[in-house]
XYZ file of C-alpha atoms in Angstrom:
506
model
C 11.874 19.198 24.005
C 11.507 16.189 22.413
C 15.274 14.557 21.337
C 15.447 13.744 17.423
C 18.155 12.148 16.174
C 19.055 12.834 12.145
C 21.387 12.148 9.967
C 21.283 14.916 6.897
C 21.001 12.483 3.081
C 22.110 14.198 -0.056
C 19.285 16.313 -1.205
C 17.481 14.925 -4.158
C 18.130 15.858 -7.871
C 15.515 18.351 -8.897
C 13.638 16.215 -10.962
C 12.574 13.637 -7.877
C 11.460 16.656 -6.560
C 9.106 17.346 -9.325
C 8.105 13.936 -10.162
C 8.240 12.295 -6.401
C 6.493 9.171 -7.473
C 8.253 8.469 -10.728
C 10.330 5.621 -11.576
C 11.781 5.018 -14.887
C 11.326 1.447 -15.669
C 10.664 -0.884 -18.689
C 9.447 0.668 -21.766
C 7.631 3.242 -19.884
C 10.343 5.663 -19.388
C 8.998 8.980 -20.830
C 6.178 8.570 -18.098
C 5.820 10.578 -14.613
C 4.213 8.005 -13.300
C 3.813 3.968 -12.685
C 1.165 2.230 -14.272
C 0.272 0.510 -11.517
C -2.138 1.817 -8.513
C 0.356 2.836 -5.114
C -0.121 1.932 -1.832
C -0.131 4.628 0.761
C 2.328 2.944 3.463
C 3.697 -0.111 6.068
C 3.221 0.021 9.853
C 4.708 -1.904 12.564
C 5.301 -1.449 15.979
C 6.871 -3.825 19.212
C 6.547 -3.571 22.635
C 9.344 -5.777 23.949
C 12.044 -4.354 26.831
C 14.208 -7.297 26.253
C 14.451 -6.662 22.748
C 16.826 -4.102 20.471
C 13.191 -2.979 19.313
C 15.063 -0.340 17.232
C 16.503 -3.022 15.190
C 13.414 -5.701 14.667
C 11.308 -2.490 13.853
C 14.056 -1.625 11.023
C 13.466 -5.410 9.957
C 9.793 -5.289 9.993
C 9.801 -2.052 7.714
C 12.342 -3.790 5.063
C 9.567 -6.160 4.755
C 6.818 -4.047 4.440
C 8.803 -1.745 2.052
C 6.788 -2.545 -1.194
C 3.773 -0.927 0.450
C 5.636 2.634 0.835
C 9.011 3.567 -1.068
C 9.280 7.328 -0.470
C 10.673 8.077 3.507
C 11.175 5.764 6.805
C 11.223 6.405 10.274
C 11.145 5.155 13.567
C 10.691 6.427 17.021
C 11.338 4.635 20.049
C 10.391 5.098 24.010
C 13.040 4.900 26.710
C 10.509 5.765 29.631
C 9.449 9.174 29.310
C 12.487 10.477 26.731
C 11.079 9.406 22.789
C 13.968 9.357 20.471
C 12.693 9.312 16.557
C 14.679 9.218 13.297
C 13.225 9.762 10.114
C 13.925 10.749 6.359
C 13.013 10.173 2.789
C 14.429 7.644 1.217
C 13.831 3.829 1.124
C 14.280 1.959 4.807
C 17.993 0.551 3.843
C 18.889 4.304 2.803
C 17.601 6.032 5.951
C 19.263 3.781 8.452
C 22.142 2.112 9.679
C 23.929 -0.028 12.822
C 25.183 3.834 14.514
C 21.886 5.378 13.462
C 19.952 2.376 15.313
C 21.840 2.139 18.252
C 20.997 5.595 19.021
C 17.457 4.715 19.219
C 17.179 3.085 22.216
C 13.792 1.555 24.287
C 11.402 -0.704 25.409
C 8.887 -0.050 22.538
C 8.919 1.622 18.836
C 6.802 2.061 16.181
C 7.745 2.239 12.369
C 6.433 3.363 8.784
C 6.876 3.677 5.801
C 5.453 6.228 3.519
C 4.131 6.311 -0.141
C 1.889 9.968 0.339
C -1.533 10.332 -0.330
C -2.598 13.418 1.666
C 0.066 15.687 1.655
C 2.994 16.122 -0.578
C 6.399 13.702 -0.478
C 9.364 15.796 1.581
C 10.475 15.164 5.149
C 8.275 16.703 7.222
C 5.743 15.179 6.171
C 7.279 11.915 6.777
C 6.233 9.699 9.668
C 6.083 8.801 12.501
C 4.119 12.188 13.827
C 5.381 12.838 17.222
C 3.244 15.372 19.597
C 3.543 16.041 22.905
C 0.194 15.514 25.878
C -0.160 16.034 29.146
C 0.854 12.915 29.899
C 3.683 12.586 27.707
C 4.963 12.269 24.176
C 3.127 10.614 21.089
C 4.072 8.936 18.244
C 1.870 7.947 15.231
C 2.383 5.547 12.103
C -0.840 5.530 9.931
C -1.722 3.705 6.653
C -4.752 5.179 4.770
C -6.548 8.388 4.328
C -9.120 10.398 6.031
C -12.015 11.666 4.041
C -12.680 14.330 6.589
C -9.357 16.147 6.616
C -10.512 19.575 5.946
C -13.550 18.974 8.341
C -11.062 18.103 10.878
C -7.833 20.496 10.511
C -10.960 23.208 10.128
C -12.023 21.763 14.148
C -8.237 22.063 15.210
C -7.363 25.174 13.553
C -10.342 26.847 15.487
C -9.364 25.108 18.838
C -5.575 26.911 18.216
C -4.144 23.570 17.831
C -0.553 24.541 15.805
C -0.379 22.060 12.808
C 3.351 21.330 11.383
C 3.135 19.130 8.348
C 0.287 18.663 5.896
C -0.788 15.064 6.488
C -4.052 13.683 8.158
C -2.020 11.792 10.343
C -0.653 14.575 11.671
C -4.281 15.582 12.268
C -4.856 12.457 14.361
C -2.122 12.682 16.506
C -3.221 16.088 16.944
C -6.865 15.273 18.219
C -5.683 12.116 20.485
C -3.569 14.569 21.851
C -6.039 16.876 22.231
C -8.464 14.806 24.348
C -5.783 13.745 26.055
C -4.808 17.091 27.558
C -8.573 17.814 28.534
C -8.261 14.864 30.953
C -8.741 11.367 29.239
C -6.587 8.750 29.303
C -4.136 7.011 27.080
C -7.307 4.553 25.711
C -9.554 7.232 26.462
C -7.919 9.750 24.467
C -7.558 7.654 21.421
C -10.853 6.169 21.269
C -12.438 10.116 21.828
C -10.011 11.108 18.678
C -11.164 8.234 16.606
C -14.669 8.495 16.226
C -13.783 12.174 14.676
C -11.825 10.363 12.110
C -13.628 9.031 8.480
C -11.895 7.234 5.981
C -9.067 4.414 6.048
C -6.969 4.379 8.867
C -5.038 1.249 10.312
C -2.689 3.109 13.197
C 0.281 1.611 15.528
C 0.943 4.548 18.454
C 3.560 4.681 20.783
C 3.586 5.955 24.547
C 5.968 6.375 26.959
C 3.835 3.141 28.484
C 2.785 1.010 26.022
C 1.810 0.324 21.691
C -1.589 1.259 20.502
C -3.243 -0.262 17.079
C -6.688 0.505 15.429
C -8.753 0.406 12.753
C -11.477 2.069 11.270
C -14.629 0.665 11.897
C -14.546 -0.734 8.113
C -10.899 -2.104 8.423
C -10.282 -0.862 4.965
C -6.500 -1.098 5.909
C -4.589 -4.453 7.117
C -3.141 -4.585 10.408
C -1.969 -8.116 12.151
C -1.102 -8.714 15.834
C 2.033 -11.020 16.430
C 4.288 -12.856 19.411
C 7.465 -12.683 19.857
C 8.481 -16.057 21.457
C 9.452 -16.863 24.844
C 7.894 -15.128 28.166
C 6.778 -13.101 29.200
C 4.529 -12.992 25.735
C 5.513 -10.125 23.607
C 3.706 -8.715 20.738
C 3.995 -6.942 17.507
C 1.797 -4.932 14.996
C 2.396 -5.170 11.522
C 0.277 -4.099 8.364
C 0.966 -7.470 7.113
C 2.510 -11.008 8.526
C 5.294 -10.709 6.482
C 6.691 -7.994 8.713
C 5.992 -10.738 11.538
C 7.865 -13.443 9.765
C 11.382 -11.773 9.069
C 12.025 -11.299 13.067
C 10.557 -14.894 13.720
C 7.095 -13.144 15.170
C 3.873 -15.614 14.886
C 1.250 -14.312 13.504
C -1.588 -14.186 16.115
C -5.093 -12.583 14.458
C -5.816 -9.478 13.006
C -6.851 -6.139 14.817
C -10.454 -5.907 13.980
C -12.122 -3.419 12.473
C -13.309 -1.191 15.020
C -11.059 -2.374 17.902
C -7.973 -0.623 19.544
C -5.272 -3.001 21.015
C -3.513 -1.529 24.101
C -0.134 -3.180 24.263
C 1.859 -3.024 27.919
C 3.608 -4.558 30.810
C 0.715 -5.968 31.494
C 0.160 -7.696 27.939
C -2.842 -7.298 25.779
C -5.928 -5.891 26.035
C -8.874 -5.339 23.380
C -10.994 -2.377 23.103
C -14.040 -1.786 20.775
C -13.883 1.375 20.162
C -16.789 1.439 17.252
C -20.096 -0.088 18.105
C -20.814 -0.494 14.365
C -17.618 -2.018 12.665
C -18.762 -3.321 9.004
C -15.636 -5.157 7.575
C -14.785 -3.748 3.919
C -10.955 -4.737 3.572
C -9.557 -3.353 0.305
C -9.819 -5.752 -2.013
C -6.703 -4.611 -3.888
C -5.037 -5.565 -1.030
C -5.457 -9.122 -1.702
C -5.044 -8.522 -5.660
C -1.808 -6.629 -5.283
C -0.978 -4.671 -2.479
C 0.397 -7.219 0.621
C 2.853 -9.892 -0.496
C 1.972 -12.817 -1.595
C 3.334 -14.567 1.354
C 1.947 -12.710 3.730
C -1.302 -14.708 5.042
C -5.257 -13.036 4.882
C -8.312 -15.501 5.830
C -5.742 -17.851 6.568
C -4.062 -18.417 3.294
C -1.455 -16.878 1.456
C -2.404 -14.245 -1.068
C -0.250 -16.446 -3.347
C -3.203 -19.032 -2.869
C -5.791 -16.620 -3.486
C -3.562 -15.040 -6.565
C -3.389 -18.745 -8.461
C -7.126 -19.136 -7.477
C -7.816 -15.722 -9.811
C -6.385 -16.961 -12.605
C -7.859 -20.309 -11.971
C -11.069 -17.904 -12.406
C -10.442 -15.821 -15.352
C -9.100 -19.123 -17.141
C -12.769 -20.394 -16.836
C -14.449 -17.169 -17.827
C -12.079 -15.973 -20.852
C -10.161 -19.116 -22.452
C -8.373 -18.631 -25.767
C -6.252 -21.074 -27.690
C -2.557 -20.258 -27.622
C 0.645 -21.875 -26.640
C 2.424 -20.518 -23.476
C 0.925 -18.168 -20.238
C 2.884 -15.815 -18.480
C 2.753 -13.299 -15.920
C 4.013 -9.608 -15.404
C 6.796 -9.723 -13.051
C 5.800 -10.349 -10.128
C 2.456 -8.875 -9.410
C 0.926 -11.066 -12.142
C 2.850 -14.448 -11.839
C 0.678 -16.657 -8.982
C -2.564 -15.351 -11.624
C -0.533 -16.733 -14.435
C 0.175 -20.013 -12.923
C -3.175 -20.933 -11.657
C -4.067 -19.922 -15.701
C -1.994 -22.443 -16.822
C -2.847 -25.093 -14.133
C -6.847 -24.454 -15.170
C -6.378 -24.302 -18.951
C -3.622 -26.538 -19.730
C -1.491 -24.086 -21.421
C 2.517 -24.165 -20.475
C 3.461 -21.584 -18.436
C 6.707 -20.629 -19.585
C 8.758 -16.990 -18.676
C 8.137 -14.595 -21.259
C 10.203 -11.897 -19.233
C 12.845 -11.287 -17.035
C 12.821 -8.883 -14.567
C 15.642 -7.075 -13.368
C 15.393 -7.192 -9.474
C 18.674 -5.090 -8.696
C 17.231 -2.044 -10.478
C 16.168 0.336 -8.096
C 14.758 3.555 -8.703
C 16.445 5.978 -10.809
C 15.390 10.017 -11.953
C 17.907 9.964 -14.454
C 16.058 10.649 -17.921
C 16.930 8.433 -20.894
C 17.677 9.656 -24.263
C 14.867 10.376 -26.788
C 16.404 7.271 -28.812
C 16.602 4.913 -25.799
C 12.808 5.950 -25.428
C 12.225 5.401 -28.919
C 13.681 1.734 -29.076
C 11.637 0.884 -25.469
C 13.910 1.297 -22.795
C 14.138 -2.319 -20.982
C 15.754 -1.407 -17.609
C 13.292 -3.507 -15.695
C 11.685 -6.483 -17.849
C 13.273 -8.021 -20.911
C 11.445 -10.044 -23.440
C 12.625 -13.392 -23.554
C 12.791 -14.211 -27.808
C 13.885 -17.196 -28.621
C 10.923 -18.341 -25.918
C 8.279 -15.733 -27.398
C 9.329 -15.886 -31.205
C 6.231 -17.398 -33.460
C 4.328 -18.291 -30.197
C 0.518 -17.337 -29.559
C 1.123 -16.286 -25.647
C -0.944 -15.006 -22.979
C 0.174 -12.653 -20.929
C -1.859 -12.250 -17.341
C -1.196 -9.056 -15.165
C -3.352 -8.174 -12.291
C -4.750 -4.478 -13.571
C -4.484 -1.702 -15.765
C -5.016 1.823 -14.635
C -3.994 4.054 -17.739
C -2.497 1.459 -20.219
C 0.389 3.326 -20.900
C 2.493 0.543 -19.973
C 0.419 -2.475 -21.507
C 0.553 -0.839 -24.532
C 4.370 -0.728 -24.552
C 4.797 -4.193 -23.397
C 2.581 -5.155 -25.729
C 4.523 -3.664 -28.509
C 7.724 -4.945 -27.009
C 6.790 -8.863 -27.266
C 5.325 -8.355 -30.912
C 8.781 -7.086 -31.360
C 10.170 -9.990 -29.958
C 8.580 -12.072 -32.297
C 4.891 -13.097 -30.131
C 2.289 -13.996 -33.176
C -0.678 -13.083 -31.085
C -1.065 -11.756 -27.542
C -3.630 -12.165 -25.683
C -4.296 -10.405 -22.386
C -5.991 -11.585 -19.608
C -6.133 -9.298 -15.993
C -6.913 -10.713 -12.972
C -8.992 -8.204 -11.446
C -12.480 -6.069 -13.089
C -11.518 -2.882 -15.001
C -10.260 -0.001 -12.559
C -12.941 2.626 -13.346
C -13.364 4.665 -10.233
C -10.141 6.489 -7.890
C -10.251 5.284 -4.623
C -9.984 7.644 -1.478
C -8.852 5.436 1.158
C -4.840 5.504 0.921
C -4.455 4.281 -2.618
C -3.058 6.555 -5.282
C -5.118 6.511 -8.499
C -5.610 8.983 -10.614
C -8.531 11.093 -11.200
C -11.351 9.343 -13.103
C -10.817 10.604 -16.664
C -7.385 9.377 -16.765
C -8.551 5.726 -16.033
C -8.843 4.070 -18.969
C -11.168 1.572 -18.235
C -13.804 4.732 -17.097
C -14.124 6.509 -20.811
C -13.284 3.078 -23.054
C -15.179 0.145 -23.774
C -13.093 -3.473 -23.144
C -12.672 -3.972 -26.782
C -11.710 -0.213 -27.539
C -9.183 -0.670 -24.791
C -7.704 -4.018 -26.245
C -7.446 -2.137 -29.485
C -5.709 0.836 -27.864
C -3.075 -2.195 -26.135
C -2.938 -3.422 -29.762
C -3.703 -6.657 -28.300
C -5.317 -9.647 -29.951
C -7.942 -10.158 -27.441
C -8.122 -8.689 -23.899
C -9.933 -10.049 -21.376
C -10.774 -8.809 -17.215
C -11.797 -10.887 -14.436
C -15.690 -10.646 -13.431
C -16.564 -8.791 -10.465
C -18.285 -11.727 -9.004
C -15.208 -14.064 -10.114
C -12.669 -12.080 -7.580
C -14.953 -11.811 -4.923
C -16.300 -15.347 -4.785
C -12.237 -16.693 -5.000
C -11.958 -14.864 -1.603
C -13.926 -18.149 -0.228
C -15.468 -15.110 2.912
C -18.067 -13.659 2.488
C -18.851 -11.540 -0.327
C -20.449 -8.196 1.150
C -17.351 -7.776 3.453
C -14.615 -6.103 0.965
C -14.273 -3.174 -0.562
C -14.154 -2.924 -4.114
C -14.971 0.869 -4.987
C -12.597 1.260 -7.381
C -14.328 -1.220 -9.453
C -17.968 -0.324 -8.433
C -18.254 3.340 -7.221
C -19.795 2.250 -4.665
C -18.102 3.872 -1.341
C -18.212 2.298 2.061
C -17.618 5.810 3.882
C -19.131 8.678 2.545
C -16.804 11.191 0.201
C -17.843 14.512 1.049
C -18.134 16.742 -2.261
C -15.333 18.955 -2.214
C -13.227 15.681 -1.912
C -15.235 13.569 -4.262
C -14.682 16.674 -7.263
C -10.869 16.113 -7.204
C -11.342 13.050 -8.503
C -14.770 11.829 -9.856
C -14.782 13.635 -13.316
C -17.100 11.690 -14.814
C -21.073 11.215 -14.480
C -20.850 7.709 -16.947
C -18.368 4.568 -16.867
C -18.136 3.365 -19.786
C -18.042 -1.095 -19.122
């Protein structure tokens, strides 16, 4: 019996539990969703005895909780006995000093969870703990399988017992699986992997040591770091943020294709894939990670300022102040301003102390354009020409409010420039986009979009402009979402879901 400590939260209002996703923010109130794309969730894990691993894996999750707002958890290993709290809610909400203490060990592993495969409640919250032959297993995974049905179809028929609805759960499942017909820890893992397709970037914790992997793509982030002093300790993190808040250094990155086994014994690299083919997300860089967390080694702030840098050259337009959406779009805006020589000023405030709420504002709040999250700044917009640089647009809905909102303010032209291509395809690999026809970008031209935004001009980043700014090599990201064109197969019945369309319109 494995020991699970819990602490019961107030159960959520029933419209969070219609709407799981939605937030009510800016002037986009009256929607179920953000406008943005969502990440599908943060992993970290620590193997360090002399360390309250409990607490620096709490810290590494409030760090990595923009890439998964929905539930937290963390399960640690005293020896044998695995001890795992977990709930929905964001990290700060699901624990606290009494709830930590009672998660004691020498290693833990952590998420957090925005849900792509399977639906937002607690059990489907991570990590996924199963039990093997040679003891229990926990499992924090960012991405999404492809394969899912293929493979709960394999485990189903092999009388494997399936508890939540998650592909996770499905790995866990099928390491476990191998492990009980006689492999090792290593063993067992590698064996379960190569049944896996899709996105997955993994920390899993034994009662002897911390796993991480990648798919052989590497679609997903993952980061190795030390702890200092000695004996040398490491931690996983999906990003070097979640290194830097408990004074980690950041080390290298998993590779795609490799499994890290973590122990008494230190560090040791497996390749697992014989064919790895890096394809990082290339959203990632865009939007997802932090912008001081560090890919290629450089911040993505760097890489953000060198975008709009780009789309300054490729789209210029006369006006007198840039600014950015907060805070996605602000590094874009800046390098604007630095390569055009227009003022970058701030054209919005954003309340950061808002957090999400599922109260519903009144038809006349929505009417006016609810600000509960940015604020026009008017006596800075008034009888200016401004540009205003975000990083994408998915549906529009909110452009075209904000939009409306600085005209109101008193803008005399806006002008739109995005720092990424047009979003016209959904991706598959742990990011939530919608299905193709509600992209906007896939059924409208760029000038029937800017009319739609009521914009005066609107303007995207080239394809080749974000990839060359990476300054790596060109072929090794993925950018599907602008292209179509998948690294890893979509098998039909998956690819229907969401490919409505036989045409993009560009």
């Amino acid at each position: 019996m494995i020991p699970i400590h819990s602490v019961t939260m107030a159960k959520p209002q029933k419209l969070s539990d219609q709407y799981p996703h939605q937030e009510i923010d800016l002037i986009n109130s009256h929607e179920h969703r953000p406008d943005k794309p969502e990440e599908a969730c943060g992993v970290f894990g620590i193997y360090a005895p002399e360390e309250d691993v409990a607490k620096m894996t709490y810290f590494g999750l409030y760090a990595l909780q923009h890439r998964g707002q929905e539930s937290a958890g963390i399960a640690t290993f005293e020896d044998a006995k695995v001890h795992l709290h977990k709930d929905m809610g964001l990290v700060s909400q699901v624990f606290n000093e009494s709830i930590l203490a009672r998660l004691p060990g020498n290693l833990a592993i952590g998420h957090t969870r925005y849900s792509t495969t399977g639906s937002s409640r607690k059990d489907n919250a991570q990590p996924a703990v199963v039990e093997t032959r040679l003891g229990s297993l926990a499992l924090a995974h960012n991405g999404n399988l492809v394969n899912t049905v293929q493979l709960r179809s394999e485990l189903v028929r092999n009388q494997v017992s399936l508890i939540t609805t998650t592909d996770s759960e499905m790995i866990a499942l099928a390491i476990a699986q191998a492990i009980n017909a006689g492999a090792d820890w290593v063993e067992g893992a590698s064996s379960a992997f190569h049944r896996c397709q899709g996105a997955f970037s993994l920390v899993i914790g034994t009662p002897v040591g911390v796993m991480g992997a990648r798919d052989p793509n590497g679609i997903r982030p993952l980061v190795i770091g030390t702890l200092p002093g000695l004996p040398v300790r490491y931690v996983l993190a999906s990003e070097t943020c979640g290194l830097d808040i408990i004074g980690a250094e950041y080390l290298r990155d998993v590779e795609p294709g490799e499994l890290v086994w973590i122990t008494e014994s230190g560090l040791a690299s497996y390749h697992w894939s014989q064919k790895p083919a890096r394809k990082l997300c290339i959203f990632e860089m865009i939007y997802f990670a932090r912008p001081d967390s560090i890919m290629h080694n450089e911040s993505l702030y760097t890489y953000r300022m060198r975008l709009g840098r780009q789309i300054a050259a490729e789209s210029a337009v006369d006006a007198d102040i840039v600014f950015g959406v907060p805070d996605s779009g602000i590094p874009a805006a800046i390098g604007f301003s630095q390569a055009s020589g227009i003022p970058y000023a701030e054209g919005l405030i954003k309340n950061r102390y808002v957090g999400r709420t599922f109260i519903q504002p009144t038809q006349s709040m929505r009417e006016s354009g609810i600000r509960m999250k940015l604020n026009p700044l008017k006596d800075v917009l008034v009888g200016k020409r401004v540009i205003i640089v975000d990083d994408s647009i998915v549906r529009g809905t909110t452009s075209r409010k904000l939009v409306k909102a600085l005209r109101e303010a008193g803008a005399s032209e806006v002008h739109m420039r995005i720092s990424s291509p047009p979003v016209t395809h959904p991706c598959f690999y742990g990011i939530d986009t919608d299905s193709q026809d509600q992209l906007i970008a896939a059924t409208k031209s760029v000038s029937e979009i800017a009319e739609q935004l009521g914009v005066d001009t609107l303007a995207y980043l080239s394809w080749e402009g974000m990839l060359e700014a990476t300054q790596e090599d060109t072929s090794s990201f993925c950018s599907a979402c602008f292209t179509g064109d998948y690294p890893v197969a979509i098998p039909e019945q998956v690819k229907r879901s969401k490919l409505m369309l036989e045409t993009v319109v560009v």
